[in-house]
Tab-separated table of C-alpha atoms in Angstrom:
chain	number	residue	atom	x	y	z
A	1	UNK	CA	-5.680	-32.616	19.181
A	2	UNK	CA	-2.647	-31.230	17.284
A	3	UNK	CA	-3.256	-27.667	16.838
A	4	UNK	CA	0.614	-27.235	15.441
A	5	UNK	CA	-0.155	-28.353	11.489
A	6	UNK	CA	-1.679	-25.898	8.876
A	7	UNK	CA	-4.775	-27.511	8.750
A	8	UNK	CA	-5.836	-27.894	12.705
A	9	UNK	CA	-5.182	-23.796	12.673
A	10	UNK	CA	-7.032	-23.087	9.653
A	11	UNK	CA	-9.925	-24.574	10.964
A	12	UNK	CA	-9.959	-23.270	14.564
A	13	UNK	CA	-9.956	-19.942	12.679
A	14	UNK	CA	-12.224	-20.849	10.516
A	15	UNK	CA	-14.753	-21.529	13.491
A	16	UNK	CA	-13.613	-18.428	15.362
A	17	UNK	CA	-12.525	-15.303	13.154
A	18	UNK	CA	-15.486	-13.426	11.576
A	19	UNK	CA	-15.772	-14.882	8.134
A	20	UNK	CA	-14.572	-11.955	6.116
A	21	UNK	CA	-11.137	-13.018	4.760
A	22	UNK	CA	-11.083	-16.390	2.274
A	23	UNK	CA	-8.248	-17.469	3.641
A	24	UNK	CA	-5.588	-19.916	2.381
A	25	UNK	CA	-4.909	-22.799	5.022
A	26	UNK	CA	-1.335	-21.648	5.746
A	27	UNK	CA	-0.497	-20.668	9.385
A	28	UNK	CA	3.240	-19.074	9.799
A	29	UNK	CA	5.115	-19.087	12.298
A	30	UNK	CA	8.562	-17.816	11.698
A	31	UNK	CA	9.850	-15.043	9.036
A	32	UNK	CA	13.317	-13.792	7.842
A	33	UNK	CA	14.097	-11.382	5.287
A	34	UNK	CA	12.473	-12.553	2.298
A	35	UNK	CA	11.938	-15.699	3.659
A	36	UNK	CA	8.399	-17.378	5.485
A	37	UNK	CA	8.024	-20.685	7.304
A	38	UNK	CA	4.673	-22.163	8.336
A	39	UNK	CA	4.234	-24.391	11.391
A	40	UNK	CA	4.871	-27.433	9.774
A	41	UNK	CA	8.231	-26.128	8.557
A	42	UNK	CA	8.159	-25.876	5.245
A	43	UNK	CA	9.905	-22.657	3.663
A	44	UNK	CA	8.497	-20.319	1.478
A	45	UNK	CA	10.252	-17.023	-0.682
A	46	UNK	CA	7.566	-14.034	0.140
A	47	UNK	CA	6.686	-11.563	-2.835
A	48	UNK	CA	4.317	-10.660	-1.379
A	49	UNK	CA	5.577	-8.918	1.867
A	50	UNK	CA	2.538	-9.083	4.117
A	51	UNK	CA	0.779	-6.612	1.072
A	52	UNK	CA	3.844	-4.270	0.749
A	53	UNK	CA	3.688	-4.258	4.746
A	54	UNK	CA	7.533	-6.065	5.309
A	55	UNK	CA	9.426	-3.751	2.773
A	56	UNK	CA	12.975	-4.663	4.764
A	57	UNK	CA	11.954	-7.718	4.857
A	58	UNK	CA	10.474	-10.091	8.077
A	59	UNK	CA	12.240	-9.064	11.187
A	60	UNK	CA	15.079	-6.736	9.965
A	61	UNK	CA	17.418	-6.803	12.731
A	62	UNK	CA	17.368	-3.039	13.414
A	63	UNK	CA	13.740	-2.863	13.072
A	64	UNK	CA	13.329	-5.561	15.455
A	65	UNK	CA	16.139	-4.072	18.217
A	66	UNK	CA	14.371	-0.653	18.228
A	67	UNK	CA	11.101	-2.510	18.868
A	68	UNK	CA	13.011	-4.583	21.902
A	69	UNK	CA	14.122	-1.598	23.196
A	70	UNK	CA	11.394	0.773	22.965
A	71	UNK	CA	9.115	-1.804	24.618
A	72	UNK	CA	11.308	-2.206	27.306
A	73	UNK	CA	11.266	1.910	28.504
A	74	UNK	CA	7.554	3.311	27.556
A	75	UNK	CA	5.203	1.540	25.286
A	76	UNK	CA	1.855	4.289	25.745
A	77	UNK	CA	1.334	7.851	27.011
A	78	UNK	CA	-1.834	8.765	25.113
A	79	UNK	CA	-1.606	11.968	22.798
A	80	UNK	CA	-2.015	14.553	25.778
A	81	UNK	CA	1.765	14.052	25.797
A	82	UNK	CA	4.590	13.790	23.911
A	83	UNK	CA	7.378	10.823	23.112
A	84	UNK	CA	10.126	11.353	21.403
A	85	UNK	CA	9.954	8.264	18.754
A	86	UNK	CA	6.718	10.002	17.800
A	87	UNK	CA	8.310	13.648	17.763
A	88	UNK	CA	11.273	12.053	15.629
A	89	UNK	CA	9.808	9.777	13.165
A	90	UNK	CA	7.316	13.108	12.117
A	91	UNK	CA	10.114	14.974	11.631
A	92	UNK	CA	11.638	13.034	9.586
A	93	UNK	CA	8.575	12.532	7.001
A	94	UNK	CA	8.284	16.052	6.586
A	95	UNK	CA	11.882	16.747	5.930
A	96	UNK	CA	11.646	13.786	3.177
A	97	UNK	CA	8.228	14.510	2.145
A	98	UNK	CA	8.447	18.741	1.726
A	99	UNK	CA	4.960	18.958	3.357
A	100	UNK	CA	4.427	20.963	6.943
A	101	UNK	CA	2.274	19.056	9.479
A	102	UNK	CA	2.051	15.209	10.221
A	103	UNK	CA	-1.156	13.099	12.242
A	104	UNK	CA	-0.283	9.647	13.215
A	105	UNK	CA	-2.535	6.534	13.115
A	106	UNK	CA	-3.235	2.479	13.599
A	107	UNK	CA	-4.014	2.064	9.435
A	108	UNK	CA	-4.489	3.073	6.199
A	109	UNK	CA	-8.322	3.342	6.016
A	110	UNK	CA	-7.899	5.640	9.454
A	111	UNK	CA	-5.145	7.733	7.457
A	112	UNK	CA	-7.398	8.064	4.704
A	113	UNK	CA	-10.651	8.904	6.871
A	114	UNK	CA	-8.558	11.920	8.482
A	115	UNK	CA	-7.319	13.103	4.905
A	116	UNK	CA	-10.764	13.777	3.802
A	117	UNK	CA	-11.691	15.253	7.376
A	118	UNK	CA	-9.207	18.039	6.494
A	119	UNK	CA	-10.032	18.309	3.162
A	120	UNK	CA	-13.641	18.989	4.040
A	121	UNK	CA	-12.777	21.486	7.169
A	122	UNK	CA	-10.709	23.135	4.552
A	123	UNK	CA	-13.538	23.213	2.053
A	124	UNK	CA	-15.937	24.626	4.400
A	125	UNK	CA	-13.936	27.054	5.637
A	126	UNK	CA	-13.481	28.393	2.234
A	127	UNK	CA	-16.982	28.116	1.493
A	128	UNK	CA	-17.125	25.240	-0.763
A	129	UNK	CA	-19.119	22.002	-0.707
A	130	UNK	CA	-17.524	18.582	0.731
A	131	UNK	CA	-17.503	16.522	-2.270
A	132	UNK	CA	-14.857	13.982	-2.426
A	133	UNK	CA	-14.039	12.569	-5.943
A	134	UNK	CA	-12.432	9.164	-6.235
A	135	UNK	CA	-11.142	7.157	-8.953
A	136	UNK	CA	-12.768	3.994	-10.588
A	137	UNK	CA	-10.629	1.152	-9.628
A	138	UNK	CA	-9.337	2.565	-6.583
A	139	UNK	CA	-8.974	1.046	-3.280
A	140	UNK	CA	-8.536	3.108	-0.243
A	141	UNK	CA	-9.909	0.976	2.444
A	142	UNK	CA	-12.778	-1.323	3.935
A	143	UNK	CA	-14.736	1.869	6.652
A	144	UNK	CA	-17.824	3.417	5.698
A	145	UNK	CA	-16.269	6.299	4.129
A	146	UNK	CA	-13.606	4.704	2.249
A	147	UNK	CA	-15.599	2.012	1.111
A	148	UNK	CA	-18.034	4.980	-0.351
A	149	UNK	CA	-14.699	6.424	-2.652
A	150	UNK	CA	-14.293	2.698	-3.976
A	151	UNK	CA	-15.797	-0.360	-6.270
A	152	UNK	CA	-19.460	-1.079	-5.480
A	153	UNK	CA	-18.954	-4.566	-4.906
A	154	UNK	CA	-17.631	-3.738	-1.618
A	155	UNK	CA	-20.957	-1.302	-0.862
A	156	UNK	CA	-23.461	-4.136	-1.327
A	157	UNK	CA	-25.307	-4.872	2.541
A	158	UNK	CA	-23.814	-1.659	3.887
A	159	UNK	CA	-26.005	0.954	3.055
A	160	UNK	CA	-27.360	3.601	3.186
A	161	UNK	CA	-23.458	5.008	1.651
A	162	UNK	CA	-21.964	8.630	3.511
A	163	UNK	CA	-23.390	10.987	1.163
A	164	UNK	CA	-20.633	13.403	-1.212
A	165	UNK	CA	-18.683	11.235	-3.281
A	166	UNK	CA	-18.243	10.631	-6.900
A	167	UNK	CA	-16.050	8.409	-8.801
A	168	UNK	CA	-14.277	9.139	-12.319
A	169	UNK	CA	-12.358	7.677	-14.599
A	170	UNK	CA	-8.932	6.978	-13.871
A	171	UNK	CA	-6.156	8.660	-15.846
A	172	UNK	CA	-9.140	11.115	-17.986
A	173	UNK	CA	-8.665	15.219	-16.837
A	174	UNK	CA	-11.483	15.633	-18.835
A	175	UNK	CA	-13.771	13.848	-16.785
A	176	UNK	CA	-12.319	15.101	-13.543
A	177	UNK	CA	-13.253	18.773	-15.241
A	178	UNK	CA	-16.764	17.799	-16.061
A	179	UNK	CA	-17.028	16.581	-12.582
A	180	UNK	CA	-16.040	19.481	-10.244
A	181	UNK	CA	-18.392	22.119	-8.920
A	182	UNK	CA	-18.460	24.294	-6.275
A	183	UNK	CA	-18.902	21.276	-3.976
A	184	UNK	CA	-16.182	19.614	-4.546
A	185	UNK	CA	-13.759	19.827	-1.583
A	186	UNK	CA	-10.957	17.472	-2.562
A	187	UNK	CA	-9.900	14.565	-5.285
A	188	UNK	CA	-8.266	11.940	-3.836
A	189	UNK	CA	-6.361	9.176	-6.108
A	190	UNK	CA	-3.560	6.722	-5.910
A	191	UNK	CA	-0.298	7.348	-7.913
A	192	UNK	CA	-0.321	3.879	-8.843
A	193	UNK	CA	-3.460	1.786	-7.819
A	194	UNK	CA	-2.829	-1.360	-6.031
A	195	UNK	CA	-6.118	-3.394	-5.899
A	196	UNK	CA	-6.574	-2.343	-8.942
A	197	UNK	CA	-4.261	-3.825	-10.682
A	198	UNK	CA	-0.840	-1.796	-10.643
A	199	UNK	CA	-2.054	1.090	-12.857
A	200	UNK	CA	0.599	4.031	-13.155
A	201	UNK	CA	-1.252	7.420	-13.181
A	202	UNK	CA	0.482	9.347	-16.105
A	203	UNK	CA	2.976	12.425	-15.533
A	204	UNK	CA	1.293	14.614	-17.510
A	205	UNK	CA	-2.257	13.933	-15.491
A	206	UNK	CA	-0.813	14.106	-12.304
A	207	UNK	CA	0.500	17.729	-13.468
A	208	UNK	CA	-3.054	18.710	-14.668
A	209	UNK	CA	-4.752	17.969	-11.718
A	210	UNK	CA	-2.615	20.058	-9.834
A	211	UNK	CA	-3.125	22.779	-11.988
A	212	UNK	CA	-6.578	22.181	-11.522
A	213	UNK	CA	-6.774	22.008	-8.338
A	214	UNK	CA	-4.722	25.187	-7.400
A	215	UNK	CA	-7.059	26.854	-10.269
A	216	UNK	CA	-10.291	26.018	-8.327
A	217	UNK	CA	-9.088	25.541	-4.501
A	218	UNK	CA	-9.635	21.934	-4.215
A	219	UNK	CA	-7.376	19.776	-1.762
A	220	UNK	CA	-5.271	17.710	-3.855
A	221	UNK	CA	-4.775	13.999	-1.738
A	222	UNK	CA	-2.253	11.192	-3.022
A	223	UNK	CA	-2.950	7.537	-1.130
A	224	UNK	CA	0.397	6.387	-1.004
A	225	UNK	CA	-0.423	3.424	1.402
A	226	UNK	CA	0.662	0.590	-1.063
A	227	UNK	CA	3.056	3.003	-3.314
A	228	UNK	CA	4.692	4.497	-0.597
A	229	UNK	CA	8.076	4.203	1.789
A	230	UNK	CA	10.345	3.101	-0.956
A	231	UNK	CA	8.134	0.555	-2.945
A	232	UNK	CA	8.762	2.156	-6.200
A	233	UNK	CA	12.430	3.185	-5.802
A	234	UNK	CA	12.037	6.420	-4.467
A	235	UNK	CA	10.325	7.310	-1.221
A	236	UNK	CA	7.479	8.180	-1.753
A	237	UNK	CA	5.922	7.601	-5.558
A	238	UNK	CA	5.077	11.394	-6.174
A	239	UNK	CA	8.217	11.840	-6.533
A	240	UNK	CA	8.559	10.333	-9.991
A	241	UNK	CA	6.194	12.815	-11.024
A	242	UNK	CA	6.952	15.599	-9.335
A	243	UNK	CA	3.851	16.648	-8.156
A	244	UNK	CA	3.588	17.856	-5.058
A	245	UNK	CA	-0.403	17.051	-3.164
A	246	UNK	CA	-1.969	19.320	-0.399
A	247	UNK	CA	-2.406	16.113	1.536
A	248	UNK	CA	-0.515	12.557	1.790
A	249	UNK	CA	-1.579	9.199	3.101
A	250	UNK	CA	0.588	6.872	4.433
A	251	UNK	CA	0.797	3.229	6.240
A	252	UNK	CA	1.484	-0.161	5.481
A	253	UNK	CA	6.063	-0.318	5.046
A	254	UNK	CA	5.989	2.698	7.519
A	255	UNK	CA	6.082	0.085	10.356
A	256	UNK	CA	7.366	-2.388	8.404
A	257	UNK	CA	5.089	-4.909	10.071
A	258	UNK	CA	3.676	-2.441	12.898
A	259	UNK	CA	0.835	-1.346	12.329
A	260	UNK	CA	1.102	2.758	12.003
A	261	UNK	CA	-0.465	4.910	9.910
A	262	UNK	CA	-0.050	9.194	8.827
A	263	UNK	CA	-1.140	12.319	7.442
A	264	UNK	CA	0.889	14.586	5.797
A	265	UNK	CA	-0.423	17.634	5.087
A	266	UNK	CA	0.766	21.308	3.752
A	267	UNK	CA	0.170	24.331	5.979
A	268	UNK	CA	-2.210	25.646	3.861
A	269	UNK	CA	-5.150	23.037	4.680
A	270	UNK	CA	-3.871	22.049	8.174
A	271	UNK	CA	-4.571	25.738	9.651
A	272	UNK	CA	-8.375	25.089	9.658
A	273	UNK	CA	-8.139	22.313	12.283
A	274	UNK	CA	-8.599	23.159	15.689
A	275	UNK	CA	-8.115	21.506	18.785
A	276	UNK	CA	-10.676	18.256	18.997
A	277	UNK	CA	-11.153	18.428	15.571
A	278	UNK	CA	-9.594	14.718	14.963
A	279	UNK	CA	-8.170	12.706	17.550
A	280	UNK	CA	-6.636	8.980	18.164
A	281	UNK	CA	-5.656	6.883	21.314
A	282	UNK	CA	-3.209	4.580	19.798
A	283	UNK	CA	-1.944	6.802	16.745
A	284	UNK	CA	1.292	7.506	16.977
A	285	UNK	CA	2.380	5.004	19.662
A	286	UNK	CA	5.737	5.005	21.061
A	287	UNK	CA	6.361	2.156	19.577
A	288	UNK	CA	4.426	1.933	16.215
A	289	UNK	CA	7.461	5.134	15.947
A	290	UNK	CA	10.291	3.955	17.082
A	291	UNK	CA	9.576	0.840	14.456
A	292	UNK	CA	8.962	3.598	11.630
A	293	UNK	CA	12.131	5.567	12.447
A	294	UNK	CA	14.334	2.541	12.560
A	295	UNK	CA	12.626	1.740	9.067
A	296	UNK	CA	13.713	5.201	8.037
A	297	UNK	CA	16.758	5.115	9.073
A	298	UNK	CA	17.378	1.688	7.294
A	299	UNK	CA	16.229	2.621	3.950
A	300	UNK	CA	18.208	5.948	3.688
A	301	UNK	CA	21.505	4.422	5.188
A	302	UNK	CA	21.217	1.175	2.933
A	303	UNK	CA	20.778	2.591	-0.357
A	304	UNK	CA	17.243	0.056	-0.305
A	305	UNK	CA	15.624	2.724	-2.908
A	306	UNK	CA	18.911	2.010	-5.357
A	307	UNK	CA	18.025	-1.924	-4.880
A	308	UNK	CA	14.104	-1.345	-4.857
A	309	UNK	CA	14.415	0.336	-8.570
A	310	UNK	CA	17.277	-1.977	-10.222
A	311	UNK	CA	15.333	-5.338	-8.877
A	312	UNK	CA	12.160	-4.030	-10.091
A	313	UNK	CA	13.556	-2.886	-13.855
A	314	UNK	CA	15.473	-6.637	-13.437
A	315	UNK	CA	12.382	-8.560	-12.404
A	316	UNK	CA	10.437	-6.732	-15.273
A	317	UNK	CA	12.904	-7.505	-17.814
A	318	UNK	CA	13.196	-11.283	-16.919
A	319	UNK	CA	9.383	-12.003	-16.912
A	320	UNK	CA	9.504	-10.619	-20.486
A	321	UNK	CA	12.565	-12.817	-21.494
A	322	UNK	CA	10.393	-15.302	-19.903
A	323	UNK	CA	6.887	-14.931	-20.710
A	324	UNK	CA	6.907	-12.314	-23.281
A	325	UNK	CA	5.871	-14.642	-26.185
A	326	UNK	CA	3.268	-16.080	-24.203
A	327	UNK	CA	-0.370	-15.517	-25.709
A	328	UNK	CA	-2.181	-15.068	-22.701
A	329	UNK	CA	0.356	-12.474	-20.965
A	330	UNK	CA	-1.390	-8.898	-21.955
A	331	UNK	CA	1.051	-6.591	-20.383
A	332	UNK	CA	3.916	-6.070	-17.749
A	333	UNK	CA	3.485	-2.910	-15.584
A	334	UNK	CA	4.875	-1.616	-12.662
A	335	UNK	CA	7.343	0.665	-10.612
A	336	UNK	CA	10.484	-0.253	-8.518
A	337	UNK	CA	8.859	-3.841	-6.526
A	338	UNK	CA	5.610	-3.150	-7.647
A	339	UNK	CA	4.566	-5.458	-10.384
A	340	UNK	CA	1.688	-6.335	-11.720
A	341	UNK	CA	1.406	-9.408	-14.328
A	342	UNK	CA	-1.648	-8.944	-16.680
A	343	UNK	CA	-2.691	-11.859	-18.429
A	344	UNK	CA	-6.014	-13.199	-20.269
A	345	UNK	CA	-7.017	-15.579	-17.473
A	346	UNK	CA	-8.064	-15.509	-13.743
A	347	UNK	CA	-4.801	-15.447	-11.574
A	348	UNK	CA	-6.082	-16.847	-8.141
A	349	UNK	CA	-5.411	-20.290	-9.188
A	350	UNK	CA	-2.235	-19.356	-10.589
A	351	UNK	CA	-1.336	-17.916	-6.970
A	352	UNK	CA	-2.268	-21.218	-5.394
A	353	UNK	CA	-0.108	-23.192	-7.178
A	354	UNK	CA	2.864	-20.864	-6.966
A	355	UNK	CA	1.972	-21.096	-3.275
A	356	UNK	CA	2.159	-25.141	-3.358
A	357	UNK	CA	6.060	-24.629	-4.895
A	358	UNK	CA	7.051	-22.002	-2.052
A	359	UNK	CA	5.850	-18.934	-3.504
A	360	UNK	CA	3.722	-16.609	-2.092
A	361	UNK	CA	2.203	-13.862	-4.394
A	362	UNK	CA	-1.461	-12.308	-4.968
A	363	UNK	CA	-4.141	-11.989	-7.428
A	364	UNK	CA	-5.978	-8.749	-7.459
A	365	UNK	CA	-8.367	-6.956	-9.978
A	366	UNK	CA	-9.401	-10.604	-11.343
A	367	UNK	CA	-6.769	-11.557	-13.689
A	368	UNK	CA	-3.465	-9.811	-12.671
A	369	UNK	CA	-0.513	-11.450	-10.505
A	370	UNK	CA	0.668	-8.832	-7.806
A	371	UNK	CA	4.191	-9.177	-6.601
A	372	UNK	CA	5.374	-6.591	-3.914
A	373	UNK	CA	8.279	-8.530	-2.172
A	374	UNK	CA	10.575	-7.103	0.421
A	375	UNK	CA	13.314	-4.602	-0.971
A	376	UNK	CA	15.612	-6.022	-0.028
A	377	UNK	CA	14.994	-9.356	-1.426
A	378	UNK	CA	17.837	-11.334	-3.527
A	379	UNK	CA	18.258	-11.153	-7.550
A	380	UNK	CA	18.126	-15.131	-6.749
A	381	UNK	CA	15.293	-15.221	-4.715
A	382	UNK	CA	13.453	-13.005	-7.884
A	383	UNK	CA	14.690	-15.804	-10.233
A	384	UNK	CA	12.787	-18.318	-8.448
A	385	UNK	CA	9.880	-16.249	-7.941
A	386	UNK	CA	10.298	-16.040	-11.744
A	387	UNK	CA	11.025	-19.740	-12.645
A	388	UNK	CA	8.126	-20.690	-10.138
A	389	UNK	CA	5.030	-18.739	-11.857
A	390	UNK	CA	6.652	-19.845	-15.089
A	391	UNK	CA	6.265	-23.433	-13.631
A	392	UNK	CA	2.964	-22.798	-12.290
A	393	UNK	CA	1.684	-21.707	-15.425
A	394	UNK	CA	2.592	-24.061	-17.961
A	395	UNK	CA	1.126	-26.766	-15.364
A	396	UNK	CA	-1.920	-25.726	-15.208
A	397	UNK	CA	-2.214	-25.749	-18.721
A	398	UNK	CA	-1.044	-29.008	-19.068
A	399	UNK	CA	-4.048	-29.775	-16.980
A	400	UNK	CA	-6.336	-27.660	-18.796
């Protein structure tokens, strides 16, 4: 049997993998910059970037050397000890980020878990409840706790739910106020939700939850797993809005395709955790870190947050010279490479058939086209992305 084609792979996985992803029957094999191949050799531009994983791109050269070399002199120690990549990449994200104590992990839902850990040590220490208020429309991962913050579909069969969380509107102070109480130990939102379809928080309710939350003592924690590490043209996407939170999630682009995973967190909250309050045995791995700092290092010395914000503002502008006077498009929205598409119709076919022309791209919250390519992709490369789901559109409704 050839197992080397797209097909023979999908279906060994198919038989194999636990069926929770609905996979497409691509198998890659090779990736470079903005650029994918799949076994049978066939090329592909990638706006997708592994889900805002790849934000230099597949194998950046200096990620990749750092990794070559790191693996080569120590690749685990366990946390009883110290490695410098670790010790240097947390450094770094506090200098950049303003807050005062860092936690390493494998993921984003892990990252996430620990943020609400603090929050609630913090809450009980200052004898409040542990309530955790989400957002509706939020996505912060696929555990028992995070799916408990997030859309019910993703509950169903997994019950009983961890008790002490409540969702809210997205965007509305007013129902955040009506929600607090005395248990409430933190609200925890994303400044721009991914999964849920590339919706911007606004300034001025950023601002009034901070208020808020200084007002009543309740941990303030920004999920910057998708929106974070450059995505949106600055580093991290609180810093549009100037709000500062108590707490900070981050994975995905930290690795840049390692997976690695971290809480930030200000001095204020982090003094309640004591020693074996929270723990990890790969967080933080030698070289999970030496991958984040040479990611680090890239996007401050290459001026990738300049590109990340004029490519964005570009690829909005040409989907509107584009599509704008199409009836079905309902809006354009999005920060630096983080675009979301909004039209009238279900986009998961649309993605398919951008796929079949060598362009890989994602539908998420039913009917909006996500595009989150590498940073550092070309203005070309985003003109065929462009001219592609342009294509793809107008064929399918030639067929329909």
């Amino acid at each position: 049997m050839n197992d080397n084609t797209n097909q023979a792979l999908y279906s060994i996985d198919k038989a194999n993998y636990l069926p929770t992803f609905n996979r497409i029957p691509l198998a890659f094999s090779r990736g470079e910059g903005a650029r994918l191949w799949d076994v049978e050799g066939k090329e592909y531009i990638d706006a997708l970037a592994g889900i805002a994983v790849c934000n230099l791109g597949h194998c950046h050269p200096r990620v990749v050397k750092a990794v070559q070399e790191q693996a080569q002199q120590l690749m685990h120690i366990s946390n009883f000890f110290v490695s410098k990549p670790q010790v240097v990449l947390g450094q770094k994200l506090l200098d950049i980020s303003g807050l005062d104590r860092v936690f390493f992990s494998n993921s984003g839902a892990e990252s996430v878990e620990g943020a609400m850990k603090i929050a609630r040590k913090y809450a009980y220490t200052n004898g409040r409840g542990g309530e955790i208020i989400s957002m509706i429309g939020s996505f912060h991962g696929r555990t028992l706790a995070t799916i408990a913050t997030g859309k019910e579909r993703m509950q169903r069969g997994f019950g009983p739910m961890p008790s002490g969380f409540k969702k809210v509107e997205f965007n509305n102070i007013e129902a955040i106020r009506n929600a607090i109480s005395q248990k409430t130990a933190a609200i925890i939102l994303e400044p721009i939700q991914g999964e849920g379809g590339i919706r911007l928080a606004k300034p001025c309710y950023l601002r009034a939850l901070r208020e808020l939350c200084d007002r009543e003592n309740i941990v303030l924690i920004f999920d910057e797993i998708q929106c974070g590490i450059g995505r949106t043209g600055e580093f991290f996407a609180k810093d549009h809005y100037e709000v500062q939170p108590d707490i900070m999630t981050l994975a995905k682009g930290l690795g840049n395709g390692l997976p690695i995973g971290a809480i930030l967190s200000n001095e204020k909250v982090s003094t309640t955790m004591e020693y074996g309050d929270h723990g990890t045995t790969f967080g933080g791995n030698p070289v999970a870190c030496a991958a984040g700092v040479a990611t680090f290092e890239v996007l401050k010395e290459e001026e990738v947050l300049r590109q990340a914000s004029r490519k964005g503002f570009w690829l909005k502008e040409m989907i509107e010279e584009k599509l704008g006077n199409h009836p079905k498009l309902k809006q354009i929205r999005g920060l630096g490479l983080m675009i979301g598409v909004e039209f009238d119709f279900e986009t998961k076919p649309l993605v398919i058939r951008m796929i079949e022309h060598g362009v890989i791209a994602n539908a998420t919250a039913t009917n909006v086209l996500r595009l989150l390519p590498p940073l550092l992709i070309s203005f070309e490369e985003l003109e065929q992305v462009v001219d592609v789901m342009v294509q793809s559109i107008e064929e399918l409704e030639t067929e329909n």
